[in-house]
Amino acid sequence: MKIFIDSADTEEIKKLVDLKVIDGITTNPTLASKTGKKYPTLVKEIFEIMPEDSIINLEVIDTNYEGILSQARLLSSLDDRVVVKIPCTPEGLKACKTLSSEGIRVNITLVFSSMQALLVAKAGAYFVSPFVGRLDDISEDGVGVVEDMVQIYDNYDFKTQILFASVRSVEHIRQACLIGVDVITSPYQFIMEMYNHPLTDKGLKQFLDDWKNSGEVFITK
Ligand code: E4P
């Protein structure tokens, strides 16, 4: 089970890399545009920050078959860690089939139904990214859609990995793990919240206070 950060903020990415908690990163054009950095500069910085064995998801912005192929091949040639994100459209899935047969790893993004996910698997994608939070935003059952995907992929032994995206809370991450997804991608704040429990803070304070009050000295060499 992998944890990715869903961000283009290099300070956030650095902090989680430093904590050795993330296996990869997802970005999208919206996240990239919010940084105010030139895209080539941002991508270069991400390549420098991310560990050697991580996964870096970068998205195409073209929407027709030939354009997607050309941008995907370019992104993939930049670094071995790149997985190319392509939107879930007929042209995108056609491009996915072609790129996958060339050995280029594809993440089909903007997926909102299990039937889209079936086509994604048949197109040979490496990842499928259901946007759970955006389904919840319109009062649909995002987690339920992912449960269907897991069942369908299990029924037919599809190899495409399910990447639970558009996370809105730690509770989403917990549900994703119970369903058995392969990857979750989360904003920085929810990964940090996963560490928290008031009893950890309370317990640590008590340990340190008791130690201090005992006057004990720690072992030395
Ligand atoms: C995933 O790859 C997407 O970047 C992301 O999860 C979208 O989430 P949002 O709905 O919070 O924009």
mmCIF file of C-alpha atoms and ligand atoms in Angstrom:
data_model
loop_
_atom_site.group_PDB
_atom_site.id
_atom_site.type_symbol
_atom_site.label_atom_id
_atom_site.label_comp_id
_atom_site.label_asym_id
_atom_site.label_seq_id
_atom_site.Cartn_x
_atom_site.Cartn_y
_atom_site.Cartn_z
ATOM 1 C CA MET A 1 0.000 0.000 0.000
ATOM 2 C CA LYS A 2 1.499 3.320 -1.082
ATOM 3 C CA ILE A 3 1.000 6.883 0.178
ATOM 4 C CA PHE A 4 1.447 9.774 -2.257
ATOM 5 C CA ILE A 5 1.257 13.492 -1.542
ATOM 6 C CA ASP A 6 -1.217 15.356 -3.734
ATOM 7 C CA SER A 7 0.575 18.665 -4.058
ATOM 8 C CA ALA A 8 2.843 20.880 -6.136
ATOM 9 C CA ASP A 9 4.028 22.853 -3.105
ATOM 10 C CA THR A 10 7.730 22.028 -2.879
ATOM 11 C CA GLU A 11 7.976 22.988 0.809
ATOM 12 C CA GLU A 12 5.223 20.497 1.701
ATOM 13 C CA ILE A 13 6.785 17.830 -0.497
ATOM 14 C CA LYS A 14 10.217 18.358 1.111
ATOM 15 C CA LYS A 15 8.760 17.995 4.624
ATOM 16 C CA LEU A 16 7.111 14.653 3.841
ATOM 17 C CA VAL A 17 10.171 13.339 1.984
ATOM 18 C CA ASP A 18 12.209 14.264 5.047
ATOM 19 C CA LEU A 19 9.792 12.268 7.242
ATOM 20 C CA LYS A 20 10.285 9.295 4.854
ATOM 21 C CA VAL A 21 6.517 8.767 4.783
ATOM 22 C CA ILE A 22 5.638 9.151 1.101
ATOM 23 C CA ASP A 23 6.169 6.774 -1.813
ATOM 24 C CA GLY A 24 5.318 9.266 -4.516
ATOM 25 C CA ILE A 25 3.528 12.395 -5.622
ATOM 26 C CA THR A 26 0.557 13.383 -7.748
ATOM 27 C CA THR A 27 0.240 16.802 -9.322
ATOM 28 C CA ASN A 28 -2.300 18.259 -11.704
ATOM 29 C CA PRO A 29 -2.513 21.455 -13.784
ATOM 30 C CA THR A 30 -4.536 23.245 -11.092
ATOM 31 C CA LEU A 31 -2.016 22.442 -8.344
ATOM 32 C CA ALA A 32 0.888 23.424 -10.620
ATOM 33 C CA SER A 33 -0.716 26.730 -11.605
ATOM 34 C CA LYS A 34 -1.225 27.673 -7.940
ATOM 35 C CA THR A 35 2.548 27.635 -7.283
ATOM 36 C CA GLY A 36 3.225 30.645 -9.511
ATOM 37 C CA LYS A 37 6.337 28.847 -10.812
ATOM 38 C CA LYS A 38 7.163 28.140 -14.458
ATOM 39 C CA TYR A 39 6.204 24.518 -15.108
ATOM 40 C CA PRO A 40 9.685 23.330 -16.219
ATOM 41 C CA THR A 41 11.167 24.891 -13.063
ATOM 42 C CA LEU A 42 8.579 23.225 -10.844
ATOM 43 C CA VAL A 43 9.091 19.807 -12.445
ATOM 44 C CA LYS A 44 12.874 20.115 -12.094
ATOM 45 C CA GLU A 45 12.487 20.952 -8.390
ATOM 46 C CA ILE A 46 10.174 17.973 -7.857
ATOM 47 C CA PHE A 47 12.682 15.658 -9.570
ATOM 48 C CA GLU A 48 15.388 16.925 -7.221
ATOM 49 C CA ILE A 49 13.316 16.568 -4.053
ATOM 50 C CA MET A 50 11.727 13.151 -4.625
ATOM 51 C CA PRO A 51 13.648 9.967 -3.671
ATOM 52 C CA GLU A 52 15.154 7.744 -6.350
ATOM 53 C CA ASP A 53 12.669 4.904 -5.883
ATOM 54 C CA SER A 54 9.549 7.100 -5.796
ATOM 55 C CA ILE A 55 6.755 7.648 -8.305
ATOM 56 C CA ILE A 56 6.133 11.085 -9.840
ATOM 57 C CA ASN A 57 2.786 11.591 -11.562
ATOM 58 C CA LEU A 58 2.812 14.414 -14.140
ATOM 59 C CA GLU A 59 -0.215 15.304 -16.261
ATOM 60 C CA VAL A 60 -0.602 16.024 -19.985
ATOM 61 C CA ILE A 61 -2.634 19.042 -21.013
ATOM 62 C CA ASP A 62 -3.407 18.043 -24.597
ATOM 63 C CA THR A 63 -6.736 16.318 -25.230
ATOM 64 C CA ASN A 64 -6.423 14.734 -28.674
ATOM 65 C CA TYR A 65 -4.802 11.352 -29.310
ATOM 66 C CA GLU A 66 -1.673 12.562 -31.138
ATOM 67 C CA GLY A 67 -1.142 15.467 -28.747
ATOM 68 C CA ILE A 68 -1.512 13.229 -25.696
ATOM 69 C CA LEU A 69 0.962 10.720 -27.138
ATOM 70 C CA SER A 70 3.528 13.378 -27.844
ATOM 71 C CA GLN A 71 3.260 15.046 -24.393
ATOM 72 C CA ALA A 72 3.202 11.685 -22.601
ATOM 73 C CA ARG A 73 6.317 10.442 -24.389
ATOM 74 C CA LEU A 74 8.087 13.701 -23.574
ATOM 75 C CA LEU A 75 7.143 13.602 -19.867
ATOM 76 C CA SER A 76 8.106 9.946 -19.620
ATOM 77 C CA SER A 77 11.503 10.577 -21.242
ATOM 78 C CA LEU A 78 12.385 13.179 -18.584
ATOM 79 C CA ASP A 79 12.844 10.736 -15.708
ATOM 80 C CA ASP A 80 12.350 7.012 -15.005
ATOM 81 C CA ARG A 81 10.116 7.838 -12.022
ATOM 82 C CA VAL A 82 7.450 9.531 -14.142
ATOM 83 C CA VAL A 83 3.956 8.090 -14.524
ATOM 84 C CA VAL A 84 1.914 10.073 -17.040
ATOM 85 C CA LYS A 85 -1.532 11.272 -16.006
ATOM 86 C CA ILE A 86 -4.097 11.311 -18.805
ATOM 87 C CA PRO A 87 -7.775 12.268 -18.466
ATOM 88 C CA CYS A 88 -10.427 9.566 -18.795
ATOM 89 C CA THR A 89 -11.747 10.348 -22.275
ATOM 90 C CA PRO A 90 -12.057 8.142 -25.388
ATOM 91 C CA GLU A 91 -8.920 9.779 -26.848
ATOM 92 C CA GLY A 92 -7.131 9.462 -23.523
ATOM 93 C CA LEU A 93 -7.914 5.755 -23.187
ATOM 94 C CA LYS A 94 -6.851 5.105 -26.770
ATOM 95 C CA ALA A 95 -3.562 6.876 -26.036
ATOM 96 C CA CYS A 96 -3.243 4.843 -22.817
ATOM 97 C CA LYS A 97 -3.428 1.602 -24.785
ATOM 98 C CA THR A 98 -0.714 2.762 -27.177
ATOM 99 C CA LEU A 99 1.577 4.145 -24.461
ATOM 100 C CA SER A 100 1.159 1.104 -22.223
ATOM 101 C CA SER A 101 2.217 -1.163 -25.102
ATOM 102 C CA GLU A 102 5.377 0.991 -25.362
ATOM 103 C CA GLY A 103 6.107 0.397 -21.672
ATOM 104 C CA ILE A 104 5.096 3.910 -20.590
ATOM 105 C CA ARG A 105 3.221 3.882 -17.269
ATOM 106 C CA VAL A 106 -0.107 5.730 -17.415
ATOM 107 C CA ASN A 107 -2.357 7.020 -14.635
ATOM 108 C CA ILE A 108 -5.882 7.611 -15.952
ATOM 109 C CA THR A 109 -7.277 10.520 -13.991
ATOM 110 C CA LEU A 110 -10.676 12.189 -13.489
ATOM 111 C CA VAL A 111 -12.406 8.831 -13.056
ATOM 112 C CA PHE A 112 -15.861 8.925 -11.470
ATOM 113 C CA SER A 113 -17.532 5.555 -12.179
ATOM 114 C CA SER A 114 -16.751 1.853 -12.044
ATOM 115 C CA MET A 115 -17.587 1.517 -15.738
ATOM 116 C CA GLN A 116 -14.972 4.108 -16.609
ATOM 117 C CA ALA A 117 -12.591 2.102 -14.418
ATOM 118 C CA LEU A 118 -13.353 -1.062 -16.406
ATOM 119 C CA LEU A 119 -12.324 0.689 -19.638
ATOM 120 C CA VAL A 120 -9.230 2.068 -17.896
ATOM 121 C CA ALA A 121 -8.118 -1.437 -16.908
ATOM 122 C CA LYS A 122 -8.745 -2.770 -20.397
ATOM 123 C CA ALA A 123 -6.617 0.088 -21.781
ATOM 124 C CA GLY A 124 -3.705 -1.269 -19.726
ATOM 125 C CA ALA A 125 -3.293 1.681 -17.339
ATOM 126 C CA TYR A 126 -0.793 1.418 -14.489
ATOM 127 C CA PHE A 127 -3.024 3.469 -12.153
ATOM 128 C CA VAL A 128 -6.701 4.438 -12.172
ATOM 129 C CA SER A 129 -7.540 7.555 -10.147
ATOM 130 C CA PRO A 130 -11.111 7.752 -8.828
ATOM 131 C CA PHE A 131 -11.815 11.263 -7.480
ATOM 132 C CA VAL A 132 -13.686 10.342 -4.328
ATOM 133 C CA GLY A 133 -14.043 13.784 -2.758
ATOM 134 C CA ARG A 134 -15.482 15.318 -5.895
ATOM 135 C CA LEU A 135 -18.160 12.581 -5.973
ATOM 136 C CA ASP A 136 -18.973 13.279 -2.316
ATOM 137 C CA ASP A 137 -19.128 17.003 -3.151
ATOM 138 C CA ILE A 138 -22.128 16.312 -5.416
ATOM 139 C CA SER A 139 -23.745 14.031 -2.804
ATOM 140 C CA GLU A 140 -22.709 10.783 -4.485
ATOM 141 C CA ASP A 141 -21.064 7.876 -2.671
ATOM 142 C CA GLY A 142 -17.399 8.229 -3.660
ATOM 143 C CA VAL A 143 -16.207 5.400 -1.431
ATOM 144 C CA GLY A 144 -18.971 3.124 -2.772
ATOM 145 C CA VAL A 145 -17.760 3.744 -6.330
ATOM 146 C CA VAL A 146 -14.246 2.678 -5.321
ATOM 147 C CA GLU A 147 -15.617 -0.435 -3.587
ATOM 148 C CA ASP A 148 -17.235 -1.431 -6.895
ATOM 149 C CA MET A 149 -13.943 -0.850 -8.705
ATOM 150 C CA VAL A 150 -12.036 -3.079 -6.271
ATOM 151 C CA GLN A 151 -14.627 -5.843 -6.733
ATOM 152 C CA ILE A 152 -14.560 -5.593 -10.534
ATOM 153 C CA TYR A 153 -10.747 -5.567 -10.690
ATOM 154 C CA ASP A 154 -10.643 -8.587 -8.349
ATOM 155 C CA ASN A 155 -13.280 -10.466 -10.380
ATOM 156 C CA TYR A 156 -11.209 -10.251 -13.545
ATOM 157 C CA ASP A 157 -7.735 -10.072 -12.020
ATOM 158 C CA PHE A 158 -6.933 -6.714 -13.664
ATOM 159 C CA LYS A 159 -3.438 -5.493 -12.831
ATOM 160 C CA THR A 160 -4.242 -1.748 -12.898
ATOM 161 C CA GLN A 161 -3.631 -0.277 -9.438
ATOM 162 C CA ILE A 162 -6.399 1.741 -7.782
ATOM 163 C CA LEU A 163 -5.212 5.163 -6.635
ATOM 164 C CA PHE A 164 -7.756 6.743 -4.259
ATOM 165 C CA ALA A 165 -7.685 10.472 -5.105
ATOM 166 C CA SER A 166 -9.441 13.704 -4.155
ATOM 167 C CA VAL A 167 -9.060 12.933 -0.463
ATOM 168 C CA ARG A 168 -10.974 15.275 1.857
ATOM 169 C CA SER A 169 -10.197 13.821 5.303
ATOM 170 C CA VAL A 170 -8.249 11.227 7.298
ATOM 171 C CA GLU A 171 -11.519 9.281 7.452
ATOM 172 C CA HIS A 172 -11.350 8.967 3.643
ATOM 173 C CA ILE A 173 -7.875 7.465 4.001
ATOM 174 C CA ARG A 174 -9.094 4.994 6.631
ATOM 175 C CA GLN A 175 -11.970 3.922 4.387
ATOM 176 C CA ALA A 176 -9.594 3.574 1.420
ATOM 177 C CA CYS A 177 -7.376 1.229 3.435
ATOM 178 C CA LEU A 178 -10.335 -0.895 4.557
ATOM 179 C CA ILE A 179 -11.490 -1.264 0.951
ATOM 180 C CA GLY A 180 -7.981 -2.357 0.016
ATOM 181 C CA VAL A 181 -6.902 0.228 -2.558
ATOM 182 C CA ASP A 182 -3.296 0.115 -3.780
ATOM 183 C CA VAL A 183 -2.490 3.812 -3.264
ATOM 184 C CA ILE A 184 -3.953 6.880 -1.616
ATOM 185 C CA THR A 185 -2.924 10.373 -2.652
ATOM 186 C CA SER A 186 -3.596 13.003 -0.033
ATOM 187 C CA PRO A 187 -3.027 16.698 0.571
ATOM 188 C CA TYR A 188 -0.208 17.432 3.049
ATOM 189 C CA GLN A 189 -2.519 18.312 5.949
ATOM 190 C CA PHE A 190 -4.275 14.917 6.128
ATOM 191 C CA ILE A 191 -1.008 12.959 6.022
ATOM 192 C CA MET A 192 0.193 15.067 8.966
ATOM 193 C CA GLU A 193 -3.128 14.523 10.761
ATOM 194 C CA MET A 194 -2.614 10.750 10.458
ATOM 195 C CA TYR A 195 0.230 11.029 12.989
ATOM 196 C CA ASN A 196 -1.954 12.673 15.619
ATOM 197 C CA HIS A 197 -3.589 11.203 18.678
ATOM 198 C CA PRO A 198 -4.137 13.149 21.928
ATOM 199 C CA LEU A 199 -3.215 10.066 23.980
ATOM 200 C CA THR A 200 0.193 9.964 22.270
ATOM 201 C CA ASP A 201 0.844 13.577 23.299
ATOM 202 C CA LYS A 202 -0.505 13.010 26.802
ATOM 203 C CA GLY A 203 1.442 9.769 27.245
ATOM 204 C CA LEU A 204 4.701 11.281 26.022
ATOM 205 C CA LYS A 205 4.349 14.260 28.335
ATOM 206 C CA GLN A 206 3.809 11.922 31.272
ATOM 207 C CA PHE A 207 6.830 9.748 30.358
ATOM 208 C CA LEU A 208 9.090 12.801 30.116
ATOM 209 C CA ASP A 209 7.744 14.404 33.298
ATOM 210 C CA ASP A 210 8.134 11.163 35.295
ATOM 211 C CA TRP A 211 11.667 10.707 33.954
ATOM 212 C CA LYS A 212 12.629 14.260 34.848
ATOM 213 C CA ASN A 213 11.109 14.010 38.353
ATOM 214 C CA SER A 214 12.951 10.729 39.019
ATOM 215 C CA GLY A 215 16.325 12.442 38.596
ATOM 216 C CA GLU A 216 17.486 9.441 36.499
ATOM 217 C CA VAL A 217 20.332 9.828 33.977
ATOM 218 C CA PHE A 218 20.145 8.168 30.557
ATOM 219 C CA ILE A 219 22.615 5.384 29.613
ATOM 220 C CA THR A 220 25.945 6.578 28.278
ATOM 221 C CA LYS A 221 28.550 4.580 26.337
HETATM 222 C C1 E4P B 1 -5.217 13.405 -8.080
HETATM 223 O O1 E4P B 1 -4.296 13.020 -8.772
HETATM 224 C C2 E4P B 1 -5.733 14.778 -8.104
HETATM 225 O O2 E4P B 1 -4.666 15.680 -8.227
HETATM 226 C C3 E4P B 1 -6.467 15.177 -6.858
HETATM 227 O O3 E4P B 1 -6.608 14.131 -5.937
HETATM 228 C C4 E4P B 1 -7.676 16.004 -7.082
HETATM 229 O O4 E4P B 1 -8.245 16.324 -5.860
HETATM 230 P P1 E4P B 1 -9.234 17.561 -5.612
HETATM 231 O O5 E4P B 1 -10.600 17.095 -5.905
HETATM 232 O O6 E4P B 1 -9.037 17.897 -4.183
HETATM 233 O O7 E4P B 1 -8.802 18.670 -6.541
#
